[in-house]
């Protein structure tokens, strides 16, 4: 079945630094990838939709200059949290959509802690 | 953002009992999906529904796509300890770019 690999699974960084999270589709091509943020005991909140070869579409209230998304190939999308602050600490999850049909495979998530 | 109405919010059941949860919306959906999320993990797809009225099973799980396209339910029969977790419904609106609308989740707890 479709597999999406996300890493790192956990990262601790100092306030003011940047962190890059990778999302790879291992056995299928993903023209569309989604980045979510999830706070404790809450549902997933869509941050942005990433399309291969074009700019990401950000949801209202999500700062595109802070959460940089790059979907450079059909198998890789990256989310970079720039100048991280403690309030950016959260669980970030990616998912990938396939070119044909519908695919909603999720990565295993990244727990970001900014200290 | 837009969200589905998922209920119940949590369930405390005995092992072996059947479980039922549902999602409703005022919007018409193209696709309904049910996911399970374990702590510290990403959601895992349980069942995908693509046609109104469709009833699909996956082992002890059964889900149905409402005939009006505005609701779906998930049943779990004979619950076991590993069923513990949070279950989310998600729907795809017509003409959207795979974007999903999510329910708030149902937390399943099995009493020892």
Short mmCIF file of C-alpha atoms in Angstrom, two decimals:
data_model
loop_
_atom_site.label_atom_id
_atom_site.label_comp_id
_atom_site.label_asym_id
_atom_site.label_seq_id
_atom_site.Cartn_x
_atom_site.Cartn_y
_atom_site.Cartn_z
CA UNK A 1 0.00 0.00 0.00
CA UNK A 2 0.89 3.67 -0.21
CA UNK A 3 3.50 4.75 2.32
CA UNK A 4 4.39 8.25 3.41
CA UNK A 5 7.59 8.72 5.36
CA UNK A 6 7.92 11.75 7.58
CA UNK A 7 10.95 12.77 9.57
CA UNK A 8 12.15 13.64 12.00
CA UNK A 9 9.60 12.12 14.34
CA UNK A 10 10.72 14.36 17.16
CA UNK A 11 12.78 17.52 17.23
CA UNK A 12 13.73 19.97 19.94
CA UNK A 13 15.12 23.29 18.88
CA UNK A 14 16.06 26.57 20.43
CA UNK A 15 13.88 29.60 20.03
CA UNK A 16 14.89 31.61 16.98
CA UNK A 17 16.24 28.71 14.98
CA UNK A 18 14.67 27.03 11.95
CA UNK A 19 13.52 23.45 11.63
CA UNK A 20 12.90 21.46 8.45
CA UNK A 21 10.44 18.59 8.30
CA UNK A 22 10.44 16.21 5.35
CA UNK A 23 7.53 14.28 3.89
CA UNK A 24 8.21 11.62 1.27
CA UNK A 25 5.87 9.38 -0.67
CA UNK A 26 7.80 6.13 -0.95
CA UNK A 27 5.90 4.12 -3.53
CA UNK A 28 3.71 6.56 -5.39
CA UNK A 29 3.86 9.99 -6.92
CA UNK A 30 2.10 12.70 -4.99
CA UNK A 31 1.18 15.79 -6.94
CA UNK A 32 -0.50 17.15 -3.85
CA UNK A 33 0.66 17.03 -0.26
CA UNK A 34 -0.99 18.53 2.76
CA UNK A 35 0.54 19.87 5.94
CA UNK A 36 -1.44 19.77 9.15
CA UNK A 37 -0.90 20.95 12.66
CA UNK A 38 -2.49 19.25 15.62
CA UNK A 39 -2.75 20.57 19.15
CA UNK A 40 -3.26 18.19 22.07
CA UNK A 41 -6.71 16.62 22.17
CA UNK A 42 -7.78 18.43 19.03
CA UNK A 43 -8.45 17.52 15.45
CA UNK A 44 -6.11 18.14 12.56
CA UNK A 45 -5.88 21.70 11.30
CA UNK A 46 -4.90 22.13 7.69
CA UNK A 47 -2.04 24.58 7.31
CA UNK A 48 -1.35 24.46 3.60
CA UNK A 49 -1.75 22.51 0.40
CA UNK A 50 1.47 21.84 -1.44
CA UNK A 51 1.43 21.21 -5.19
CA UNK A 52 4.46 19.90 -7.03
CA UNK A 53 6.18 22.61 -9.02
CA UNK A 54 4.04 25.48 -7.80
CA UNK A 55 3.55 27.65 -4.76
CA UNK A 56 1.76 26.25 -1.79
CA UNK A 57 -1.72 27.42 -0.89
CA UNK A 58 -1.92 28.50 2.72
CA UNK A 59 -5.00 28.45 4.90
CA UNK A 60 -6.23 31.66 6.42
CA UNK A 61 -4.21 32.67 9.43
CA UNK A 62 -1.14 30.62 8.52
CA UNK A 63 1.94 32.75 7.93
CA UNK A 64 3.56 31.70 4.69
CA UNK A 65 6.82 33.44 5.55
CA UNK A 66 7.04 31.51 8.77
CA UNK A 67 6.01 28.11 7.48
CA UNK A 68 7.92 27.65 4.25
CA UNK A 69 6.75 24.81 2.04
CA UNK A 70 8.72 23.39 -0.85
CA UNK A 71 7.30 20.63 -3.07
CA UNK A 72 10.23 20.24 -5.43
CA UNK A 73 9.46 16.75 -6.68
CA UNK A 74 6.57 14.31 -6.94
CA UNK A 75 7.84 12.45 -3.91
CA UNK A 76 9.08 15.11 -1.54
CA UNK A 77 7.62 18.07 0.25
CA UNK A 78 9.30 19.97 3.06
CA UNK A 79 7.96 22.25 5.73
CA UNK A 80 10.42 24.67 7.32
CA UNK A 81 9.43 26.42 10.50
CA UNK A 82 11.50 29.59 10.47
CA UNK A 83 12.53 31.55 13.55
CA UNK A 84 10.69 29.10 15.74
CA UNK A 85 9.09 30.23 18.98
CA UNK A 86 7.67 28.18 21.84
CA UNK A 87 4.12 28.73 20.55
CA UNK A 88 5.13 26.86 17.38
CA UNK A 89 5.54 23.73 19.48
CA UNK A 90 3.02 21.25 18.13
CA UNK A 91 2.49 17.99 16.27
CA UNK A 92 2.94 18.47 12.52
CA UNK A 93 1.62 15.86 10.10
CA UNK A 94 1.80 15.57 6.34
CA UNK A 95 -0.38 13.60 3.98
CA UNK A 96 -0.11 12.85 0.32
CA UNK A 97 -2.59 12.64 -2.54
CA UNK A 98 -2.08 10.59 -5.65
CA UNK A 99 -2.32 11.70 -9.22
CA UNK A 100 -4.92 9.11 -10.13
CA UNK A 101 -7.76 8.41 -7.82
CA UNK A 102 -7.73 9.53 -4.27
CA UNK A 103 -4.99 8.81 -1.77
CA UNK A 104 -5.01 10.02 1.80
CA UNK A 105 -1.96 8.50 3.33
CA UNK A 106 -0.50 10.25 6.36
CA UNK A 107 3.00 10.44 7.66
CA UNK A 108 3.70 9.45 11.24
CA UNK A 109 3.98 13.05 12.36
CA UNK A 110 6.69 15.26 13.83
CA UNK A 111 6.61 16.45 17.42
CA UNK A 112 8.26 19.86 17.49
CA UNK A 113 9.29 21.36 20.80
CA UNK A 114 10.76 24.84 20.83
CA UNK A 115 12.62 25.75 24.00
CA UNK B 1 -12.34 26.46 9.61
CA UNK B 2 -15.18 24.26 8.51
CA UNK B 3 -15.64 21.12 10.52
CA UNK B 4 -17.84 18.09 10.57
CA UNK B 5 -20.08 17.36 13.54
CA UNK B 6 -18.72 14.16 15.01
CA UNK B 7 -20.28 12.40 17.97
CA UNK B 8 -19.88 11.20 20.55
CA UNK B 9 -16.83 13.09 21.74
CA UNK B 10 -15.73 10.13 23.84
CA UNK B 11 -16.94 6.65 24.68
CA UNK B 12 -16.25 4.43 27.67
CA UNK B 13 -17.13 0.85 26.84
CA UNK B 14 -16.50 -2.67 28.05
CA UNK B 15 -14.37 -5.00 26.01
CA UNK B 16 -16.58 -6.99 23.68
CA UNK B 17 -19.19 -4.30 23.27
CA UNK B 18 -20.14 -2.79 19.94
CA UNK B 19 -19.33 0.83 19.21
CA UNK B 20 -21.06 3.33 17.00
CA UNK B 21 -20.05 6.86 16.06
CA UNK B 22 -21.20 9.25 13.36
CA UNK B 23 -20.50 12.44 11.51
CA UNK B 24 -22.94 14.90 10.02
CA UNK B 25 -22.66 18.03 7.96
CA UNK B 26 -24.81 20.60 6.24
CA UNK B 27 -22.63 20.22 3.15
CA UNK B 28 -22.66 17.50 0.52
CA UNK B 29 -19.50 15.40 0.38
CA UNK B 30 -17.93 13.45 -2.43
CA UNK B 31 -16.02 11.11 -0.18
CA UNK B 32 -16.18 10.07 3.44
CA UNK B 33 -13.17 8.67 5.25
CA UNK B 34 -12.68 7.19 8.68
CA UNK B 35 -9.29 7.32 10.37
CA UNK B 36 -7.84 6.09 13.63
CA UNK B 37 -5.05 7.92 15.39
CA UNK B 38 -2.90 6.47 18.15
CA UNK B 39 -0.98 8.82 20.47
CA UNK B 40 2.06 10.36 18.81
CA UNK B 41 1.21 8.89 15.42
CA UNK B 42 -0.37 10.10 12.23
CA UNK B 43 -3.92 9.01 11.35
CA UNK B 44 -4.33 5.66 9.66
CA UNK B 45 -7.07 5.18 7.11
CA UNK B 46 -9.65 2.59 8.17
CA UNK B 47 -12.37 2.86 5.57
CA UNK B 48 -13.00 5.04 2.52
CA UNK B 49 -16.48 5.59 1.09
CA UNK B 50 -17.05 7.00 -2.35
CA UNK B 51 -20.73 6.46 -3.21
CA UNK B 52 -23.90 7.59 -1.50
CA UNK B 53 -25.44 4.66 0.33
CA UNK B 54 -22.22 2.64 0.17
CA UNK B 55 -21.71 0.23 3.05
CA UNK B 56 -18.17 -1.03 3.49
CA UNK B 57 -16.56 -3.35 6.00
CA UNK B 58 -12.99 -3.80 7.11
CA UNK B 59 -12.82 -6.69 9.55
CA UNK B 60 -14.86 -5.72 12.61
CA UNK B 61 -15.37 -2.23 11.24
CA UNK B 62 -18.32 -1.17 9.13
CA UNK B 63 -18.98 2.28 7.74
CA UNK B 64 -21.71 3.74 5.59
CA UNK B 65 -21.92 6.78 3.36
CA UNK B 66 -25.28 8.45 3.99
CA UNK B 67 -27.74 8.54 1.12
CA UNK B 68 -27.97 12.32 1.36
CA UNK B 69 -24.16 12.57 1.17
CA UNK B 70 -24.22 14.63 4.36
CA UNK B 71 -23.46 11.98 6.95
CA UNK B 72 -21.61 8.78 7.71
CA UNK B 73 -21.34 6.32 10.56
CA UNK B 74 -18.68 3.91 11.76
CA UNK B 75 -19.45 0.78 13.74
CA UNK B 76 -16.94 -1.39 15.55
CA UNK B 77 -18.18 -4.79 16.62
CA UNK B 78 -16.88 -6.79 19.57
CA UNK B 79 -14.36 -4.19 20.69
CA UNK B 80 -10.90 -5.28 21.84
CA UNK B 81 -8.24 -3.37 23.80
CA UNK B 82 -6.30 -2.36 20.69
CA UNK B 83 -9.35 -0.46 19.43
CA UNK B 84 -8.51 2.26 21.94
CA UNK B 85 -7.62 5.51 20.25
CA UNK B 86 -9.15 8.52 18.60
CA UNK B 87 -11.33 8.04 15.55
CA UNK B 88 -11.77 10.85 13.05
CA UNK B 89 -14.18 11.22 10.19
CA UNK B 90 -13.13 13.31 7.22
CA UNK B 91 -15.01 14.37 4.16
CA UNK B 92 -14.01 15.67 0.80
CA UNK B 93 -16.24 18.34 -0.66
CA UNK B 94 -17.15 18.19 -4.31
CA UNK B 95 -14.73 19.93 -6.63
CA UNK B 96 -12.04 20.36 -3.99
CA UNK B 97 -8.37 19.62 -4.51
CA UNK B 98 -8.32 16.54 -2.27
CA UNK B 99 -8.72 18.84 0.69
CA UNK B 100 -10.43 17.18 3.64
CA UNK B 101 -12.81 18.56 6.23
CA UNK B 102 -12.31 16.90 9.61
CA UNK B 103 -14.48 15.92 12.51
CA UNK B 104 -13.34 16.71 16.04
CA UNK B 105 -12.72 13.07 16.83
CA UNK B 106 -14.21 10.37 19.04
CA UNK B 107 -11.99 9.08 21.80
CA UNK B 108 -12.60 5.40 22.51
CA UNK B 109 -11.70 4.11 25.94
CA UNK B 110 -12.19 0.49 26.93
CA UNK B 111 -12.86 -0.17 30.57
CA UNK B 112 -10.88 -3.04 32.05
#
